XYZ file of C-alpha atoms in Angstrom:
503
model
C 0.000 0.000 0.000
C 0.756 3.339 -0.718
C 1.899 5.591 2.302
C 2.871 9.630 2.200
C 4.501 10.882 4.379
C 5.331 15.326 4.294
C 8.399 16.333 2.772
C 11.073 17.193 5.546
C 11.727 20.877 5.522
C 14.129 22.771 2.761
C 15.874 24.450 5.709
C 16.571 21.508 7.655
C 20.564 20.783 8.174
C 21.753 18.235 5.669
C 18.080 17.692 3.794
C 18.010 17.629 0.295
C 15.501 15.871 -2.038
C 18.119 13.061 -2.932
C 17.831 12.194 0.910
C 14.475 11.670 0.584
C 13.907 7.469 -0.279
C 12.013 6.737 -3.627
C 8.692 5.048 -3.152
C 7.009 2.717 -5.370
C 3.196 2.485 -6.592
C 0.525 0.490 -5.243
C 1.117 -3.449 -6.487
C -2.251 -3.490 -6.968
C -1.768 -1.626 -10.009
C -0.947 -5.117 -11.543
C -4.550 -5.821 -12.095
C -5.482 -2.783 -13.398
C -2.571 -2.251 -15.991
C -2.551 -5.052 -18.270
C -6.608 -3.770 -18.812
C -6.045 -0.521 -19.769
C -3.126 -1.364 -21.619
C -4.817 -4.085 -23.627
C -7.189 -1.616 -24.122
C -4.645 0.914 -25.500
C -3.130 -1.782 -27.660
C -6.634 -2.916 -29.025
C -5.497 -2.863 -32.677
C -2.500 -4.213 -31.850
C -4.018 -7.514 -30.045
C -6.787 -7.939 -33.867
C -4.385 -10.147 -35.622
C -3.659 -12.570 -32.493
C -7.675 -12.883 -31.875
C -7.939 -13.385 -35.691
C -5.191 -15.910 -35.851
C -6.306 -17.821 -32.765
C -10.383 -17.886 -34.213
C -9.052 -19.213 -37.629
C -6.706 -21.677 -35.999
C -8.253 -22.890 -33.122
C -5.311 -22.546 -31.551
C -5.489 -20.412 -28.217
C -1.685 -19.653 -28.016
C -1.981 -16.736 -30.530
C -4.222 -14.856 -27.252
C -2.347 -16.077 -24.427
C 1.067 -14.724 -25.746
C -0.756 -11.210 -26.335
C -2.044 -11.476 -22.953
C 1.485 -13.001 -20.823
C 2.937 -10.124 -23.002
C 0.973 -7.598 -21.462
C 0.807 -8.969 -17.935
C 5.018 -9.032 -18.675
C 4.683 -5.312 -19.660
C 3.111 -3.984 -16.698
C 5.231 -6.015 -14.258
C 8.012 -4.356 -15.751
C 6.130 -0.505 -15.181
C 5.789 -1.640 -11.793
C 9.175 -2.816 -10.766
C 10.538 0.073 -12.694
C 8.672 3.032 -11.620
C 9.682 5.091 -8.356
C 8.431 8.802 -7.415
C 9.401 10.711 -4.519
C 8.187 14.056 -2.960
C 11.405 16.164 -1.880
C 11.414 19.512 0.190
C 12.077 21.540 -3.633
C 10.628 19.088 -6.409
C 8.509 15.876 -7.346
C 10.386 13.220 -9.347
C 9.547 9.957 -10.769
C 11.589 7.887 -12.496
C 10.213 4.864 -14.716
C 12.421 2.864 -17.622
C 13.917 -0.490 -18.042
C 16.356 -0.461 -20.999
C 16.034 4.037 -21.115
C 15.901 5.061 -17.780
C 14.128 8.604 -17.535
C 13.843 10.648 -14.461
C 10.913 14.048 -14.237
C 11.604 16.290 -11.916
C 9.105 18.768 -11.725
C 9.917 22.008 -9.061
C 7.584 22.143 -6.315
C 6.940 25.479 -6.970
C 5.488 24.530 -10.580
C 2.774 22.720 -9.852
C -0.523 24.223 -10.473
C -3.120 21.430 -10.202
C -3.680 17.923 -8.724
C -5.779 15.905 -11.073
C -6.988 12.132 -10.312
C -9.463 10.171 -12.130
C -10.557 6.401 -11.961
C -12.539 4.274 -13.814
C -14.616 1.432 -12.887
C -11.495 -1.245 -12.354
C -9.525 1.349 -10.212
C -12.645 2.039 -7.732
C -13.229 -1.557 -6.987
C -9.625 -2.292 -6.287
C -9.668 1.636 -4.180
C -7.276 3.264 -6.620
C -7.030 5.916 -8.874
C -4.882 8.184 -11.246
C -2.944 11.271 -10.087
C -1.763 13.954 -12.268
C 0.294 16.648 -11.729
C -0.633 20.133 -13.716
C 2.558 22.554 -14.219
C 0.740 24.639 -16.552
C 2.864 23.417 -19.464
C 1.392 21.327 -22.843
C 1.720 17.887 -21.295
C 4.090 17.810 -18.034
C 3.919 13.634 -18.556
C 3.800 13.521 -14.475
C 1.212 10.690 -13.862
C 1.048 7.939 -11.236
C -1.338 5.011 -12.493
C -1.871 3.591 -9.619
C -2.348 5.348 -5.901
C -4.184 4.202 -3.382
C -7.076 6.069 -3.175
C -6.621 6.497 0.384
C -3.300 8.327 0.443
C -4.499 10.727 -2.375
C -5.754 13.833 -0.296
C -2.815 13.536 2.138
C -0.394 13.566 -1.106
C -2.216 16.285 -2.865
C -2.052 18.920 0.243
C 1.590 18.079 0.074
C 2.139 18.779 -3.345
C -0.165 22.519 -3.438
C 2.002 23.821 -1.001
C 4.343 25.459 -3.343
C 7.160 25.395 -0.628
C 8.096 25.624 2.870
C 6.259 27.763 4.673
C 7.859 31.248 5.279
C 8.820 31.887 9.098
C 6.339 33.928 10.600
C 5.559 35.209 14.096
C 1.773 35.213 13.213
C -0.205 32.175 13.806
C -1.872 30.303 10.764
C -5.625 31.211 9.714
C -7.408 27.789 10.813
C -8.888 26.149 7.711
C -12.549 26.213 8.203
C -14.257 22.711 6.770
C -15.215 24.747 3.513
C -18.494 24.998 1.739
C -20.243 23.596 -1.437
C -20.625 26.197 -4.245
C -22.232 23.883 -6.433
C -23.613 20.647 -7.235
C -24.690 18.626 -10.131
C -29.055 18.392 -10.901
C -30.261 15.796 -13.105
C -32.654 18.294 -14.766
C -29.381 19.803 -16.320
C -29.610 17.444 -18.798
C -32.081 19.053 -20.665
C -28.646 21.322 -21.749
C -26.481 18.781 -22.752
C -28.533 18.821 -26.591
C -27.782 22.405 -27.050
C -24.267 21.597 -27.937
C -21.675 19.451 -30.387
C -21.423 17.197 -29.025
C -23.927 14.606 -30.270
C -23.216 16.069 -33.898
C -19.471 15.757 -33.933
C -20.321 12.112 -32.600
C -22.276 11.139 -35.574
C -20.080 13.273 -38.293
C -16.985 11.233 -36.893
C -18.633 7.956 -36.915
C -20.108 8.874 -40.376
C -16.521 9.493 -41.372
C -15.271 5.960 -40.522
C -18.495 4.397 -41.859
C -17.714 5.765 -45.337
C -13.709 4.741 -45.210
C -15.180 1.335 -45.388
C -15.973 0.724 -49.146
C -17.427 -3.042 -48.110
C -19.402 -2.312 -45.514
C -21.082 0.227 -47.139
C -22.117 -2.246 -50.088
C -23.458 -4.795 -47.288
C -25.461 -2.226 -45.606
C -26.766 -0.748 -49.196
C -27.904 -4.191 -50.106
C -29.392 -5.227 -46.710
C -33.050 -4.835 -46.354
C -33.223 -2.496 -44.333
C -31.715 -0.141 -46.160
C -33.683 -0.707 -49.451
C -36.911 -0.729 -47.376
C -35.945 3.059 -46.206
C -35.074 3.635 -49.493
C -38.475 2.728 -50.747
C -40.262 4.640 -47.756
C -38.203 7.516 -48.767
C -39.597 8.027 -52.487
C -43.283 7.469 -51.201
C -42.604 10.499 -48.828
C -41.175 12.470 -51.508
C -37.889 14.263 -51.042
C -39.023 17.228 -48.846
C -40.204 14.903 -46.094
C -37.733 12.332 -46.248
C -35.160 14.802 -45.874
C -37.317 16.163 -43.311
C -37.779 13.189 -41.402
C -33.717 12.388 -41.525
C -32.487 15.922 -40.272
C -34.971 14.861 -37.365
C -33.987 11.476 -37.103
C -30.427 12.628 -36.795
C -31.137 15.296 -34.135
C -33.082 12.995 -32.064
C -29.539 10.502 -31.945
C -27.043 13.517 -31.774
C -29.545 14.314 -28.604
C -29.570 10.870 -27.240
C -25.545 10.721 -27.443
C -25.087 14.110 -25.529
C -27.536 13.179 -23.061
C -25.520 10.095 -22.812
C -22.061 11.781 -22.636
C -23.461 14.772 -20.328
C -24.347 11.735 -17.649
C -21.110 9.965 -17.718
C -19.392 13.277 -17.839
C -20.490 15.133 -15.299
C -23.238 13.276 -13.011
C -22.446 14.019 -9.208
C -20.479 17.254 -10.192
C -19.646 19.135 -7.164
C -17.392 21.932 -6.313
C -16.318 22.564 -3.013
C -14.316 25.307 -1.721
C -12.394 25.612 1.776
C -11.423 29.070 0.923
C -7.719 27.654 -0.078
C -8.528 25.372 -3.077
C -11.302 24.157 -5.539
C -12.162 20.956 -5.782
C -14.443 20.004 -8.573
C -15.492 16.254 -8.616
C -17.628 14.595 -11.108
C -18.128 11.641 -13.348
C -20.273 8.163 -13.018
C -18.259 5.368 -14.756
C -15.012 7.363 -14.510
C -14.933 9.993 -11.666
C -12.376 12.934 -11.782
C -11.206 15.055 -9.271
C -9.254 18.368 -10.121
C -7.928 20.622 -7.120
C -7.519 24.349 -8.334
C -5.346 26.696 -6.035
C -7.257 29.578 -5.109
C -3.732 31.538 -4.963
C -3.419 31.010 -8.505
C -6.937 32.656 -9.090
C -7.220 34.898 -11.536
C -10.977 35.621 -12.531
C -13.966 33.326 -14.006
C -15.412 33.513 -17.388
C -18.777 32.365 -18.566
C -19.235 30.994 -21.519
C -22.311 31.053 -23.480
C -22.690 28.933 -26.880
C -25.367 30.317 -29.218
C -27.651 27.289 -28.606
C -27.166 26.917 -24.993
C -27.970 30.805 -24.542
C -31.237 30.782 -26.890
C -32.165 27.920 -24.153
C -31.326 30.100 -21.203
C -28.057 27.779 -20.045
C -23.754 28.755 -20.111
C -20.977 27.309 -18.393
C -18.115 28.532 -15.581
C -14.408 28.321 -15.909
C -11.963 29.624 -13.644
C -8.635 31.775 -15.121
C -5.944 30.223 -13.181
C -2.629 31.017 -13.726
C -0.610 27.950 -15.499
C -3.957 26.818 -16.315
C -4.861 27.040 -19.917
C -6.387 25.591 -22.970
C -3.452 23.366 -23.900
C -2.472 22.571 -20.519
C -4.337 19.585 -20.838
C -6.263 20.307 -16.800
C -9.975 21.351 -16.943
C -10.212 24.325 -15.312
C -14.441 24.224 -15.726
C -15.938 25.211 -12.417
C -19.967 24.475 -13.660
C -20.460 22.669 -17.037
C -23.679 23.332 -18.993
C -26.374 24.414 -16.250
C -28.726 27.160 -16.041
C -27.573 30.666 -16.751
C -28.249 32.214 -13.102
C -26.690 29.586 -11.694
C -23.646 29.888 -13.713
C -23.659 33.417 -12.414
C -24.147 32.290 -9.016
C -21.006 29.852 -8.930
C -19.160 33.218 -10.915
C -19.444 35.122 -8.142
C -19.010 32.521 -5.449
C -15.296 31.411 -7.211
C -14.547 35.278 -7.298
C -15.627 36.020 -4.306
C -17.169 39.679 -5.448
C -20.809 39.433 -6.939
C -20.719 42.777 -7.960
C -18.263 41.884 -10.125
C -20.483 39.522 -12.070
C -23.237 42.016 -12.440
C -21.776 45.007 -13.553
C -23.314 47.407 -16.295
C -21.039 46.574 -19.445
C -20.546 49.831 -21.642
C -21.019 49.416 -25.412
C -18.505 50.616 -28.119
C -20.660 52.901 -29.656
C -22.118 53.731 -33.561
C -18.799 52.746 -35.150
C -18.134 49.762 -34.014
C -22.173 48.601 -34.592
C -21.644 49.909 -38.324
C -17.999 47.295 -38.443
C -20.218 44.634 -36.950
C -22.828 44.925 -39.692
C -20.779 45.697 -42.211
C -18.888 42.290 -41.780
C -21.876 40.384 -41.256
C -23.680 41.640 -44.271
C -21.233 42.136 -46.775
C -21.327 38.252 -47.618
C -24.570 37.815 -48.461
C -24.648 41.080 -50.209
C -22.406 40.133 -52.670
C -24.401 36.820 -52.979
C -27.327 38.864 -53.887
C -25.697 41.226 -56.188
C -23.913 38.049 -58.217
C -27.551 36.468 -58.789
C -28.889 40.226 -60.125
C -26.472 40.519 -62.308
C -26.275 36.671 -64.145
C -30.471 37.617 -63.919
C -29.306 41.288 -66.128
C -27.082 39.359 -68.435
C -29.925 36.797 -69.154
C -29.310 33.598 -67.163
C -32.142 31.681 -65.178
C -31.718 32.005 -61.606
C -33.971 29.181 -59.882
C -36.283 30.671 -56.944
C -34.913 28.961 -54.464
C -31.625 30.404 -55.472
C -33.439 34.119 -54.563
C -34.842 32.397 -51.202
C -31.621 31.222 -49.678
C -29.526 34.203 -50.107
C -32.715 36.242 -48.925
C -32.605 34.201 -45.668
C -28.862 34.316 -45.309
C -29.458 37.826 -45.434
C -31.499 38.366 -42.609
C -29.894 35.092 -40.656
C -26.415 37.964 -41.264
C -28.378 41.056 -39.807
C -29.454 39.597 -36.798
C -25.843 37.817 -36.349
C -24.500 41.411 -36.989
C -26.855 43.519 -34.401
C -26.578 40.123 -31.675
C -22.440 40.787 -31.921
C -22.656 44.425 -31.149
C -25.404 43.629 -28.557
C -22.525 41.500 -26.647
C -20.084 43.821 -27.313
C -19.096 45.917 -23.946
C -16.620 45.959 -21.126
C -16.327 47.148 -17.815
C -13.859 49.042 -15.188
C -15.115 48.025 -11.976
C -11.976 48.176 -8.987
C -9.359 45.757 -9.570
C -10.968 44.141 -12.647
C -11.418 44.070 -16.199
C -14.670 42.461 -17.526
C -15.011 42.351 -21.576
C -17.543 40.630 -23.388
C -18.011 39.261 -27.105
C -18.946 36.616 -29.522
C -21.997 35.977 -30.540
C -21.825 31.720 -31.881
C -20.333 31.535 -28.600
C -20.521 34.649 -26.125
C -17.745 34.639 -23.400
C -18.209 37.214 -20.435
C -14.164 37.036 -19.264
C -13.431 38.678 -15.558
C -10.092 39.153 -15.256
C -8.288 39.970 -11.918
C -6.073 43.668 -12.301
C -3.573 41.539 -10.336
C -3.143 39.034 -12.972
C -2.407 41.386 -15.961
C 1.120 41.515 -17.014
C 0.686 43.705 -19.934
C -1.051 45.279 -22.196
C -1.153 45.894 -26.210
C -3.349 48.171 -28.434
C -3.646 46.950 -31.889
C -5.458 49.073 -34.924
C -5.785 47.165 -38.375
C -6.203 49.637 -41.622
C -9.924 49.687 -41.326
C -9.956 50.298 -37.450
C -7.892 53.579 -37.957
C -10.397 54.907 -40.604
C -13.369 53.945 -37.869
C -10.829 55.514 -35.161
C -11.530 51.950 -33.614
C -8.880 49.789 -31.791
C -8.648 46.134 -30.337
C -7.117 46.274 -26.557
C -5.443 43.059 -25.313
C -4.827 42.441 -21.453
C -1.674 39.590 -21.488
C -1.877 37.634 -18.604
C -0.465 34.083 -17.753
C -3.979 32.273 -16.682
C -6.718 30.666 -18.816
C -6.227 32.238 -22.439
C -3.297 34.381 -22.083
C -4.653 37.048 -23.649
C -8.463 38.782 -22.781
C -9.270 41.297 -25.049
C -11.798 44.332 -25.725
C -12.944 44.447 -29.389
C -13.408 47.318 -31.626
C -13.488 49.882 -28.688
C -12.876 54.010 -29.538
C -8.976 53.867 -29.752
C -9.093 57.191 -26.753
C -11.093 54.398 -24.452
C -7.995 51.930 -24.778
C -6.084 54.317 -22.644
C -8.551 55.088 -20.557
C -9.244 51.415 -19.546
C -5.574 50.606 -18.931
C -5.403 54.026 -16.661
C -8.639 52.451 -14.750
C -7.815 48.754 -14.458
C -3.839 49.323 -13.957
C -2.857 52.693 -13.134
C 0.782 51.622 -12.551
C 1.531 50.710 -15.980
C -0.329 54.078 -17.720
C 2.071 55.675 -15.323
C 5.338 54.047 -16.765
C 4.214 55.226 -20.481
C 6.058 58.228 -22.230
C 3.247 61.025 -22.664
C 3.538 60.832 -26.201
C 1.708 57.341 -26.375
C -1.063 57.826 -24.118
């Protein structure tokens, strides 16, 4: 079993991190590993099943299989880790030894997750977050009962600094939010169900013979023959609905296994968001590494009154391959709720945004009804120089028209940002509306960019740099004298440092 024990301190005589003794991972793991890597080497292990089916002959299966039991005895007897006063190693290899040492003061997140085989045998996956594309630090298998001992180890960044204060007592925290089964109703507002059945589509059609066996099956000339008594408006009718009933059914499916039991606790020193039914995941966010909350709106989840929460944490980003979602799809007031909970400053989430004004609502148009425009104008003029243009031609660019203008007048409508004390809010988008709040404390810089067109509308595109979530936050097509007004509100101490000339 696995045991933790805390680092010893950084300032203690003759304690270094090669002092500390390398431990190994649970033994159970030896169940769990040949699983999920037979699972991993799936296409691998076809031509052994194949060759043992045709044969008869078992061997083929049981080589693949000692092979893989072989493998992950070797991953066990191999792999060490160790938790030193200044930085987490492990150290894995055979033939190519390779040690990761990651600095203590790196680590941004403690991830676990474990799926069904892991729980019964009380174990799970940890992962380490650095804030990097893939920091490759991940113990498969802990006991699931050293876990919350080994992850308060590894968030504190360091030793603790001497101090003649005493400690703030850590209260037993609160839950912000937790997961309602009548969220589902969200999960068909998005993708997900769609890219499902466009991927599987994809591999369907790479297979030239199964396509001829399912073309010749019954079933497929009965639907064929159903089709042309329907006619082709109500067949195709009846398909786009058949097709948005499964791409439902598959969210639904995927929002359940996702994110059933979500819960996200706060102790007022981390965030720890749980959820999953097959495969649960736990991440643990670092409240000191906090840097605002942003919620995110997709076209279809807005229209049905839901968004989403993620926390800006600093080494926390889109590649950095940690989730830092704080509510997935849910309704909108609650998303708000949870906002200001993780922030900590309501007003922060309710602010008055201020819009950009008449020039940037005439760029918005412009861009969103130039398109169609030109659509328009191209059918006018082959109808001038004597072609046919079929009526339906005249119908879908007239509805792409007016689908443009109200796109056009929805993206100004989310346009606006706000100054309150300490923070910059911006808002835009309108396929997918994100309302970022970004801490003052967390900006590192700024930059003010004006393309040819935004210097004719006297319009410029501010951009707040910052090391959490996106990296960059930015306020769209604002009047180029606001830019300098926004940095002077949100971070006075950088307007300062500017020569005259530039402000």
């Amino acid at each position: 079993m696995s045991s933790v024990e805390p680092p010893p301190a950084a300032d203690a005589a003759g304690i270094t991190d090669e002092a500390v003794p390398w431990r190994r991972l649970d033994a159970r793991m030896l169940l769990v590993k040949p699983v999920t890597a037979g699972f991993r080497a799936l296409p691998a292990l076809v031509v052994p099943l194949i060759l043992g089916a045709q044969t008869g002959n078992p061997a083929f299966l049981l080589i693949a299989i000692v092979g893989l039991v072989y493998v992950a005895t070797i991953d066990w007897l191999t792999t060490r880790y160790r938790v030193g006063p200044e930085h987490v190693q492990l150290k894995r290899g055979l033939l190519q030894r390779n040690v990761l040492s990651v600095p203590r003061s790196r680590v941004r997140s403690v991830d676990t997750h474990a799926t069904v085989l892991h729980r019964i045998l009380g174990l799970t996956v940890l992962r380490i977050g650095t804030g990097t594309d893939d920091s490759g630090f991940e113990l498969d298998a802990i006991a699931a009962e050293a876990v919350p001992e080994l992850r308060a180890v590894l968030l504190v960044s360091g030793p603790p600094a001497a101090s003649d204060d005493p400690e703030p007592e850590t209260g037993p925290g609160s839950e912000i939010a937790d997961w309602q089964a009548s969220w589902m109703r969200y999960a068909p507002l998005g993708y997900t169900g769609l890219v499902a059945i466009g991927a599987g589509l994809g591999l369907f059609f790479q297979s030239g013979a199964a396509i001829d066996r399912i073309a010749d099956s019954g079933l497929a000339q009965d639907a064929a023959s159903l089709g042309r008594e329907l006619g082709p408006l109500v067949a195709s009718a009846m398909a786009v609905l058949l097709v948005l009933v499964a791409a439902s059914a598959i969210a639904i499916a995927r929002y359940i296994l996702s994110y059933s039991g979500f819960t996200l606790h706060d102790d007022g020193h981390v965030l720890r968001v749980e959820h999953g039914l097959l495969t649960t995941r736990e991440s643990t966010l670092d409240r000191r590494r906090l840097r605002g909350v942003s919620i995110e709106e997709p076209v279809l989840l807005r229209l049905g009154g839901g968004a989403r929460a993620r926390a800006i944490m600093t080494g926390i980003g889109e590649s950095s391959g940690t989730s830092a979602l704080v509510l997935p799809d849910a309704p909108r007031q609650r998303a708000q709720q949870v906002a200001a909970a993780v922030v900590g400053d309501p007003g922060v989430m309710h602010v008055a945004l201020r819009g950009h004004g008449s020039a940037a609502f005439r760029r918005r148009m412009f861009r969103a009804v130039a398109p169609p425009a030109i659509v328009l104008a191209a059918l006018a003029i082959a109808v001038l120089a004597g072609a046919s243009v079929p009526w339906w031609a005249w119908l879908a660019a007239g509805l792409l028209l007016a689908a443009s203008t109200g796109l056009g007048v929805d993206r100004y409508r989310s346009l606006g940002h706000a100054t309150p004390a300490g923070w910059l809010v911006c808002q835009s988008g309108s396929l997918l509306r994100s309302r970022d709040m970004v801490d003052a404390e967390g900006i590192v810089g700024w930059s003010v960019r004006q393309t040819f067109f935004q210097r004719r509308s006297g319009l410029a595109t501010l951009t707040a740099a910052t090391p959490a979530g996106a990296d960059a936050y930015q306020v769209i097509d604002v009047p180029e004298p606001w830019a300098w007004d926004i940095i002077a509100a949100v971070t006075p101490r950088m307007i300062q440092s500017l020569p005259r000339a530039t402000r």
